[in-house]
Short mmCIF file of C-alpha atoms and ligand atoms in Angstrom, two decimals:
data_model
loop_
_atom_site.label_atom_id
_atom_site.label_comp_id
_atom_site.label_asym_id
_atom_site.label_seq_id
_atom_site.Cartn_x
_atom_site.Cartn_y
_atom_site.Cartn_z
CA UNK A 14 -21.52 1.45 8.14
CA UNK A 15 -21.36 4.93 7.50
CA UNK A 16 -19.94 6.90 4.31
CA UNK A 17 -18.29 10.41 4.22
CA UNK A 18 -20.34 12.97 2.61
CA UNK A 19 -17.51 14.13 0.92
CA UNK A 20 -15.60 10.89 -0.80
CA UNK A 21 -17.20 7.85 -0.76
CA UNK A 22 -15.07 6.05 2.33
CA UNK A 23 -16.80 4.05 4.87
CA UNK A 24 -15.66 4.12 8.73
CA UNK A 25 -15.17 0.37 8.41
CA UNK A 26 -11.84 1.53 6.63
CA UNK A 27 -8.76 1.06 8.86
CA UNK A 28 -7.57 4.17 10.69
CA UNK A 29 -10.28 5.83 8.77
CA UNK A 30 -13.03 7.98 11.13
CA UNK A 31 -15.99 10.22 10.64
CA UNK A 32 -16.57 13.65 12.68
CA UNK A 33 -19.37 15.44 13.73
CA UNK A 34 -20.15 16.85 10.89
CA UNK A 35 -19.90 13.55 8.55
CA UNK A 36 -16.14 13.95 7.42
CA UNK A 37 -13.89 11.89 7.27
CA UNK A 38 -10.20 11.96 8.44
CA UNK A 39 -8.62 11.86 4.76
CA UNK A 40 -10.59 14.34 3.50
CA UNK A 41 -9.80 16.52 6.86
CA UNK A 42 -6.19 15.33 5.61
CA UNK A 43 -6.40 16.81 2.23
CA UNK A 44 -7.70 20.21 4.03
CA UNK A 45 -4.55 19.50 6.24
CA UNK A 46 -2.59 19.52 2.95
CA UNK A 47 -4.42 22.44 1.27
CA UNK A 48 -4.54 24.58 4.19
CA UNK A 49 -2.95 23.76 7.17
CA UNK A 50 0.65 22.66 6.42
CA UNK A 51 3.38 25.14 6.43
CA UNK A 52 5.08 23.65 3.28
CA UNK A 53 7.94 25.88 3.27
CA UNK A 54 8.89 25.49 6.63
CA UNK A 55 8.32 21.58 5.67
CA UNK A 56 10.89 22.34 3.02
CA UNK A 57 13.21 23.66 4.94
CA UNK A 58 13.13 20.75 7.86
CA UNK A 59 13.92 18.77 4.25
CA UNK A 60 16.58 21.10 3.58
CA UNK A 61 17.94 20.30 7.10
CA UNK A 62 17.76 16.18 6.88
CA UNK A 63 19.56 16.75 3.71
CA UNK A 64 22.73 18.37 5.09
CA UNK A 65 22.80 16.28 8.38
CA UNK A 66 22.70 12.81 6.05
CA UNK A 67 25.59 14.29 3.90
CA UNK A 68 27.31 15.27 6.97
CA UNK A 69 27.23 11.64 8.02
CA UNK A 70 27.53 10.06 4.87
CA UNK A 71 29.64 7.39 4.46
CA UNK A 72 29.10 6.84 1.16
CA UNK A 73 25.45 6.73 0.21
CA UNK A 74 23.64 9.74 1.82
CA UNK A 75 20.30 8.00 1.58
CA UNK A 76 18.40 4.64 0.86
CA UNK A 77 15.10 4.86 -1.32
CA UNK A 78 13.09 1.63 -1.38
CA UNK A 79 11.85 1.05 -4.34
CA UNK A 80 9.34 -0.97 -6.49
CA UNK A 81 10.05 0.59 -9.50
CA UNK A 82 6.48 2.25 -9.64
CA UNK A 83 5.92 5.95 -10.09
CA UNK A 84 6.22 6.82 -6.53
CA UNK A 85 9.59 5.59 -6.43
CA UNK A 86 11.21 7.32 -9.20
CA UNK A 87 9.70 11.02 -7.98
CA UNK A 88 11.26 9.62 -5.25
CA UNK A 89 14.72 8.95 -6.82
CA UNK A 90 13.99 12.03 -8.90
CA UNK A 91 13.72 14.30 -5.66
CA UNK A 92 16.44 13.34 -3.60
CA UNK A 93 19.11 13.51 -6.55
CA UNK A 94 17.40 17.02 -6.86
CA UNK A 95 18.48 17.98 -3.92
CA UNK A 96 21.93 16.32 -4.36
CA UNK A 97 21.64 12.86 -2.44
CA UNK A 98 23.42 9.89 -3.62
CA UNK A 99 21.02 7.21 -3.39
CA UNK A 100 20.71 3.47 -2.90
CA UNK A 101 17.85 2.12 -3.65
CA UNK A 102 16.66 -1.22 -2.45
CA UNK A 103 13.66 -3.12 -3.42
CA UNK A 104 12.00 -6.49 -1.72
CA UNK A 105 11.22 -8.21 -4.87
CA UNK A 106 7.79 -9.67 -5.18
CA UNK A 107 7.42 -13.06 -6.48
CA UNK A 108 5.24 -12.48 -9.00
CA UNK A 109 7.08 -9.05 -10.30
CA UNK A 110 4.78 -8.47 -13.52
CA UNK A 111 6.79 -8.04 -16.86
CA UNK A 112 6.63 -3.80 -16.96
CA UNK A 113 7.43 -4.38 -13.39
CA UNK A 114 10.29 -5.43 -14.33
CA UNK A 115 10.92 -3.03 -17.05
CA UNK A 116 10.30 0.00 -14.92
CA UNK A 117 12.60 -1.08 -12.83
CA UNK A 118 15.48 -1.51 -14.88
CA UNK A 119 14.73 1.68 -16.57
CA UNK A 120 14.29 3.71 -13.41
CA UNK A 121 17.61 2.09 -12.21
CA UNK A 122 19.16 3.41 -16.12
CA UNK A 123 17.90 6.26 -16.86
CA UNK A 124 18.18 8.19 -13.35
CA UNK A 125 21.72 6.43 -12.99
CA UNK A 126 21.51 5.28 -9.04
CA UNK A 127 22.89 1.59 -7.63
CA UNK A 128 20.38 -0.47 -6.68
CA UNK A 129 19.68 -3.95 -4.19
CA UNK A 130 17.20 -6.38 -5.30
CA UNK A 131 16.61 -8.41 -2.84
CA UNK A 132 15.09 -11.60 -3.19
CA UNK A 133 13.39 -13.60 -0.70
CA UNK A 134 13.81 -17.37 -0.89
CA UNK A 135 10.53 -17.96 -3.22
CA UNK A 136 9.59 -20.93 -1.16
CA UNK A 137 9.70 -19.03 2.17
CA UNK A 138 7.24 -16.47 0.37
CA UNK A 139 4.78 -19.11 -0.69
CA UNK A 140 4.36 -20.59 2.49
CA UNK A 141 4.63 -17.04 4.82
CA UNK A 142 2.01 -15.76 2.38
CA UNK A 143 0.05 -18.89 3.03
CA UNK A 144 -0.21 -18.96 6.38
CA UNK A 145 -0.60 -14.90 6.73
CA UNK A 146 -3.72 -15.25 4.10
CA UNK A 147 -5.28 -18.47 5.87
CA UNK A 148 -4.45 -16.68 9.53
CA UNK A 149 -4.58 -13.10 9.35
CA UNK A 150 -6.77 -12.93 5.75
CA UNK A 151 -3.58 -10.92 4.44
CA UNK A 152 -1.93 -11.81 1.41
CA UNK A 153 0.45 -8.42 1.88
CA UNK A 154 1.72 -9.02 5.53
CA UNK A 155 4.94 -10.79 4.57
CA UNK A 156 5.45 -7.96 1.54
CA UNK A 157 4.80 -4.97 4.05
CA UNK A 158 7.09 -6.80 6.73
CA UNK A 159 10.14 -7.34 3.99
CA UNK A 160 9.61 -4.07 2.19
CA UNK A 161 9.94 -2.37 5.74
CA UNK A 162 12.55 -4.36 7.69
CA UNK A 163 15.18 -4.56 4.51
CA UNK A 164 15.75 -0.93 3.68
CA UNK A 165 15.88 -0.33 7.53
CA UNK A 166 18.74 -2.87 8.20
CA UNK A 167 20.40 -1.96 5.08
CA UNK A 168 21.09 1.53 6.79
CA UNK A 169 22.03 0.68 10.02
CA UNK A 170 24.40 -2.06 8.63
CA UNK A 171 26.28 0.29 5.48
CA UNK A 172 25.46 3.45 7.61
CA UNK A 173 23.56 5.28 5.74
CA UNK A 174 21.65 8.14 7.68
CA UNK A 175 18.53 8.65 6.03
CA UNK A 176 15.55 6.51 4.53
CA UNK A 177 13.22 8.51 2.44
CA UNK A 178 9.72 6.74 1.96
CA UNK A 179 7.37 7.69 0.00
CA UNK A 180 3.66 9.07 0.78
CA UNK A 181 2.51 9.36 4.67
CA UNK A 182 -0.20 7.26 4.46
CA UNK A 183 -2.15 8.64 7.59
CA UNK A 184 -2.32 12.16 5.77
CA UNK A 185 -3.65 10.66 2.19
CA UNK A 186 -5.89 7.79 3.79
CA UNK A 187 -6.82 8.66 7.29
CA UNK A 188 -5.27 8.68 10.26
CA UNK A 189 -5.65 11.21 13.34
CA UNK A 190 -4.23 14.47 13.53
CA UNK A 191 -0.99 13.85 15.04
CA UNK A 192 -0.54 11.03 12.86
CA UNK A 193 -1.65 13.17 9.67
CA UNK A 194 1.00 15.69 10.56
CA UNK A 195 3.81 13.45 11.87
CA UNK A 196 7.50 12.80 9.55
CA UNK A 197 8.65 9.87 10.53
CA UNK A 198 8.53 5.80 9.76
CA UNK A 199 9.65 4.62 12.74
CA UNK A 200 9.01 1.70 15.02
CA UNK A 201 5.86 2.64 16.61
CA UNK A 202 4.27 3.50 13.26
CA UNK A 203 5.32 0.18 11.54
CA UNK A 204 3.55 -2.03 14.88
CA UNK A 205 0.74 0.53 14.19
CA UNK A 206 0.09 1.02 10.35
CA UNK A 207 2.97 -1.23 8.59
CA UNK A 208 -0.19 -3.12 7.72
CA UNK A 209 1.48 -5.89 9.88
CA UNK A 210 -1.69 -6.62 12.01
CA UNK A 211 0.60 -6.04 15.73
CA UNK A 212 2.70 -9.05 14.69
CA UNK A 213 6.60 -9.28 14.17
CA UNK A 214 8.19 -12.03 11.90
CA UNK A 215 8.84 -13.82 15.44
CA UNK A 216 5.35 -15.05 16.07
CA UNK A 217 5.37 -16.80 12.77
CA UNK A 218 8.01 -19.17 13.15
CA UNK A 219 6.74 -22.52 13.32
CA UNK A 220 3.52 -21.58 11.21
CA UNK A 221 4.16 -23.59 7.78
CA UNK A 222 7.08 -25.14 9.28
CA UNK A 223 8.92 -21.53 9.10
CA UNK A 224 11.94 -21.31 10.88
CA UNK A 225 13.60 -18.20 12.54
CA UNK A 226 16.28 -18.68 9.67
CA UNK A 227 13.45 -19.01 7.39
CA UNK A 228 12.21 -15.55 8.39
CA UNK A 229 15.41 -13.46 8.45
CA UNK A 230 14.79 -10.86 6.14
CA UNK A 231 11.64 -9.82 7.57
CA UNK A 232 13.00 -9.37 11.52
CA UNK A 233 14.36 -6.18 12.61
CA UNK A 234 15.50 -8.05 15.41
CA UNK A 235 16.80 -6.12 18.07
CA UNK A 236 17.87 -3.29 15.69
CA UNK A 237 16.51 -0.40 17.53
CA UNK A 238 18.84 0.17 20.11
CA UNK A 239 21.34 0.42 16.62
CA UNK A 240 18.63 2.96 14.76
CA UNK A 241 18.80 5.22 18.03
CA UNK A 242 22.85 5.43 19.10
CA UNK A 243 23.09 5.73 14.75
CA UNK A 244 20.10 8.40 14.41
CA UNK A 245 18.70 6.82 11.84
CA UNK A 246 16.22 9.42 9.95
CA UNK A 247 13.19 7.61 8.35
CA UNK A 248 11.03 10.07 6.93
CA UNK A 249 7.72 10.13 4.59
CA UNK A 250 8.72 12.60 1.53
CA UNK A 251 4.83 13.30 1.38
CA UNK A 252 5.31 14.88 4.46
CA UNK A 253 7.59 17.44 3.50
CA UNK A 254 6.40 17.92 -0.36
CA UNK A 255 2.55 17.85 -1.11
CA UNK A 256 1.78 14.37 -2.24
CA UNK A 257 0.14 13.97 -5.32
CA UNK A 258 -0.55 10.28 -7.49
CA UNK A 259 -0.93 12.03 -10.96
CA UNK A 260 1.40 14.33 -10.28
CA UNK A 261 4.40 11.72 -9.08
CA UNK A 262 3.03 9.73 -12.61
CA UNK A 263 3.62 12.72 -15.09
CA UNK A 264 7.18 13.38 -13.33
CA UNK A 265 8.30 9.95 -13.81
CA UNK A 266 6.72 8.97 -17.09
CA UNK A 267 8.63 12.69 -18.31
CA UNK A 268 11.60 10.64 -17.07
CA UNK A 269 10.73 7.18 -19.15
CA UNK A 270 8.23 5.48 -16.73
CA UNK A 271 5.66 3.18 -18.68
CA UNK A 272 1.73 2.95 -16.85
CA UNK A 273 -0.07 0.02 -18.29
CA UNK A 274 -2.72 1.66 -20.07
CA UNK A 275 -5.32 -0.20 -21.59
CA UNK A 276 -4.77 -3.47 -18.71
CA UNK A 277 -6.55 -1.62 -15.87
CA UNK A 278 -7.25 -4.78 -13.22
CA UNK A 279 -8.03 -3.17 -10.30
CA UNK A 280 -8.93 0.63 -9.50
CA UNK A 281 -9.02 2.90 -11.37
CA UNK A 282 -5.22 4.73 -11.80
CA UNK A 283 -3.49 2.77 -14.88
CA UNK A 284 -0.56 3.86 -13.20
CA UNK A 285 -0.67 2.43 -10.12
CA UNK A 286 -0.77 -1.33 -8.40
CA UNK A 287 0.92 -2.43 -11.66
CA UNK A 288 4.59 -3.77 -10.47
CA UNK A 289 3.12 -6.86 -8.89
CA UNK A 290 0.57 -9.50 -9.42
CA UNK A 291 -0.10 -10.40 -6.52
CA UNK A 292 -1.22 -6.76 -5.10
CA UNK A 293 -4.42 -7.21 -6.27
CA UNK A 294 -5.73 -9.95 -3.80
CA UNK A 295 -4.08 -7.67 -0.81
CA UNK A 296 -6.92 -4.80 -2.21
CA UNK A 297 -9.82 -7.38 -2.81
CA UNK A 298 -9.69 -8.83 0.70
CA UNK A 299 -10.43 -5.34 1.23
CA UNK A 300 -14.29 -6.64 0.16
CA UNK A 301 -15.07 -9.08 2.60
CA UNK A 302 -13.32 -7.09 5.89
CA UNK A 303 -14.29 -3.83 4.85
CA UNK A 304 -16.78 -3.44 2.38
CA UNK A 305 -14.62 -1.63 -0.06
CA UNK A 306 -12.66 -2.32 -3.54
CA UNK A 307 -9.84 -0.71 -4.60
CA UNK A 308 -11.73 2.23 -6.58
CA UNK A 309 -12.79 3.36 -3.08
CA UNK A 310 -9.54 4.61 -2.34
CA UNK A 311 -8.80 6.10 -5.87
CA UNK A 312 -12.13 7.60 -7.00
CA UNK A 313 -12.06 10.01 -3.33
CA UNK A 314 -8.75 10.64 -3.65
CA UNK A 315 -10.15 12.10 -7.30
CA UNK A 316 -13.34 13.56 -5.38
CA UNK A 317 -10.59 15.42 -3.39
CA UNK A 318 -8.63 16.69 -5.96
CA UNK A 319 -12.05 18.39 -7.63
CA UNK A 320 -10.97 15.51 -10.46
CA UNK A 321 -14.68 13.40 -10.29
CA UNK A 322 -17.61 14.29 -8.28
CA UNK A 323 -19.07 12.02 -5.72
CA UNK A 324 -22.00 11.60 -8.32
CA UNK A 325 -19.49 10.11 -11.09
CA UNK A 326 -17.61 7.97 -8.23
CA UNK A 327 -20.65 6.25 -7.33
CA UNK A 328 -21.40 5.45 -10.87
CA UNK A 329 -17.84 4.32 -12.02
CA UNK A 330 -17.70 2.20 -8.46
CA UNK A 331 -21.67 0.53 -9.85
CA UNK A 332 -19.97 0.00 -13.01
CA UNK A 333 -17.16 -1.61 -12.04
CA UNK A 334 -18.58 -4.23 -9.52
CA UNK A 335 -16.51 -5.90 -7.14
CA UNK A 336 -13.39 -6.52 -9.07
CA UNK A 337 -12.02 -9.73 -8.28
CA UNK A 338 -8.94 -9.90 -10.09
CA UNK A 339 -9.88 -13.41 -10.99
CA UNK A 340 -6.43 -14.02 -13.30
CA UNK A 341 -4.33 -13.16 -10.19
CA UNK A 342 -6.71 -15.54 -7.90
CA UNK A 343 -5.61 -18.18 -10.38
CA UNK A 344 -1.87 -16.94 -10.60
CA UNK A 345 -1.98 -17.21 -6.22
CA UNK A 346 -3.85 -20.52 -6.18
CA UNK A 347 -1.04 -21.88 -8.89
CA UNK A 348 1.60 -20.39 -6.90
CA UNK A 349 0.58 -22.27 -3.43
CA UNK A 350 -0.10 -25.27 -5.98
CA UNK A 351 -3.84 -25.24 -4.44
CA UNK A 352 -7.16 -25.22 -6.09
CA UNK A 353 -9.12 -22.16 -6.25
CA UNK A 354 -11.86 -23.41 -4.07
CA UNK A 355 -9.66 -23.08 -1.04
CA UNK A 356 -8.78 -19.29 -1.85
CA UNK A 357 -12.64 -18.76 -2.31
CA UNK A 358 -13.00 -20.45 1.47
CA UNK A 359 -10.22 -18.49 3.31
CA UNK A 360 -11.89 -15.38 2.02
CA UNK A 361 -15.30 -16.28 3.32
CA UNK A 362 -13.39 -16.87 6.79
CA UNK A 363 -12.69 -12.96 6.55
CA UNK A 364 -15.92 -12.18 5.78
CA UNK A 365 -17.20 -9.07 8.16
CA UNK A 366 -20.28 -10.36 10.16
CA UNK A 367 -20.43 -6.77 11.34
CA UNK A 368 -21.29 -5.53 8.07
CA UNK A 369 -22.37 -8.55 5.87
CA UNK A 370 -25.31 -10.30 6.34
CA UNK A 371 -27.28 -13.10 4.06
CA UNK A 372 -30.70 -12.83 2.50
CA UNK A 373 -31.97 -16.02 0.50
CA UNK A 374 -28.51 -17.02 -0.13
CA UNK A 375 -26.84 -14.40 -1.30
CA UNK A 376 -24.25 -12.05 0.47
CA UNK A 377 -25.27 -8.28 1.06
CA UNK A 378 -23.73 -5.20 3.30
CA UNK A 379 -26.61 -3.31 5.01
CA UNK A 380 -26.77 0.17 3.83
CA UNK A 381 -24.21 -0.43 1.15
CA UNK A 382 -23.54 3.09 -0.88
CA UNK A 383 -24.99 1.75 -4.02
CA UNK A 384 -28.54 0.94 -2.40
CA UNK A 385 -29.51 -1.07 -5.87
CA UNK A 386 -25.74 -3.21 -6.09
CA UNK A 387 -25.71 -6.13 -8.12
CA UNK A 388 -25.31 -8.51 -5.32
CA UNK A 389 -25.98 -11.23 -7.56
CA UNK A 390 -22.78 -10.33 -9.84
CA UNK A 391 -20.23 -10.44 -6.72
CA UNK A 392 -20.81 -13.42 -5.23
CA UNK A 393 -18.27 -15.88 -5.20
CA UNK A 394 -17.63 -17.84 -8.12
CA UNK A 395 -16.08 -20.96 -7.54
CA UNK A 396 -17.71 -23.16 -4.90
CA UNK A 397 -19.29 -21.55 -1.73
CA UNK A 398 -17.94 -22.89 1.38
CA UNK A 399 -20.01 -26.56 1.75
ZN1 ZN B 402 -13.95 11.69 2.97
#
């Protein structure tokens, strides 16, 4: 396992790689971002999307998918600045938190756009999410695959030109240089990063006695032959405006969006991961496949930023342990109706032999970044596998 000298990312992060000279790809992104990227000309390819969706408008000029978070209403906030008329659509979560909720109905409010929320069959949910976290050790595969497909067959089927995401993750987390630099959400990039692990809503029919009806809203079907003869533009808006977390926070809370300061569960950013209680076990799995939690990703997106040093990181990360968001466990195990021992097993199932190894009992990483870790304090709590 090796750690960028810069941030504090490992190479057993997804996507994520380390040059020559012991950098890593996001932090070669951020020098993409600071240095590299024409940003005007960016603009002006924005500029251009903009009059060819109100050209073909039939209505709506774009969709925005939505949570409600602060990414989605700098969203909202930048395509009514450059005068689209939005839709936005949001998968709702099953366990859609309570300023979740609020967020949302204030975002919908305040910045005055119409809005889908579309709910999944709860049962369908529990049992896709069961099978995904017991198969796959991914808790978030049936979100990603709804929170993609919906907004993407919403267009094609209302015509509506243009889908405007929101960061490009390749260019804040990783990815390589083409895919650092590149505009568009399209299919290739969902089979590649939707975090969808190569699999399509097809191969899990029959898993948890899911039927292809079961699984509707998560198939795209055979809509791509639609998305090309429509043109359907599906664009990252970090790609054409410099992405920035705190940033995207101070715009929307300016425009009434609440963080949920003072209940920090996971990471460090009180504004983020808040609209949903189950996103938490999608970061912690992070732990046993990767070796990371989710302050990883937040503290080197500070280090980037010149916000924290790599010193401080490393301290907050050694103060903050492992952060198992143990309420949530207990909110996932009630939700499946199953005892917490069995989420405690599946998780040892995704356990990284590549990087994790056992010494008298008690689960280590070689060459962890905090070489003195209290290994003792994240272990699992309830019942090791027997
Ligand atoms: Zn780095």
């Amino acid at each position: 396992m090796r750690y960028c000298i810069r941030c504090i990312l490992p190479d057993t992060r997804p996507g994520l790689t380390i040059d020559d000279e012991g950098v890593c790809s996001a932090c070669r992104g951020h020098e993409d971002k600071e240095f590299h990227i024409d940003w005007p000309a960016r603009k002006r390819a924005f500029e251009a999307l903009v009059a060819d969706a109100k050209d073909r408008s039939s209505g709506y000029d774009c969709i925005v998918p939505v949570s409600g978070g602060k990414d989605s209403w700098y969203q909202i906030i930048k395509a009514q600045e450059y005068g689209l008329n939005v839709l936005a659509v949001t998968w709702r979560t099953p366990a859609r938190t309570e300023i979740g909720q609020q967020n949302l109905d204030n975002m919908i409010s305040r910045l005055g756009v119409d809005h889908i929320d579309y709910t999944i069959n709860p049962d369908v949910e529990r049992r896709f999410m069961k099978t995904a976290f017991e198969k796959v050790g991914a808790t978030g595969l049936p979100m990603h695959m709804a929170l993609f497909v919906i907004p993407i067959r919403f267009a094609l089927k209302l015509r509506i030109p243009l889908i405007i995401w929101g960061e490009n993750a390749q260019l804040e987390y990783g990815g390589g240089k083409d895919e650092r630099l590149a505009t568009d959400l399209d299919r290739e990039w969902l089979a590649k990063h939707g975090c969808l692990q190569s699999t399509n809503a097809a191969d899990w029919v029959g898993e948890e006695d899911l039927t292809e009806a079961d699984l509707a809203a998560y198939s795209l079907g055979d809509t791509g032959e639609a998305a090309a003869e429509f043109k359907l533009e599906s664009v990252f808006l970090g790609s054409f405006f410099k992405w920035n977390s705190f940033e995207n926070a101070r715009i929307a809370s300016e425009h009434g969006f609440e963080s949920n300061a003072g209940h920090l569960k996971t990471g460090t950013w009180e504004f983020a991961d808040i609209d949903c209680r189950f996103i938490s076990l999608h970061h912690f799995l992070k732990w046993y496949k990767f070796g990371i939690t989710r302050s990883f990703d937040n503290l080197s997106v500070q280090i980037r930023m010149g916000m924290t040093t790599r010193e401080e990181a490393i301290e907050i990360i050694r103060q903050k342990g492992w952060e198992a968001p143990h309420d949530d466990i207990k909110a996932f195990c009630a939700f499946q109706g199953l005892p917490e021992e069995w989420f405690w097993q599946v998780c040892e199932s995704f356990r990284n032999p590549a990087i994790w190894h056992r010494e008298s009992d008690i689960w280590k990483i070689r060459g962890f970044l905090i070489e003195d870790w209290a290994w003792l304090n994240s272990q699992p709590t309830c019942a090791s596998p027997s």
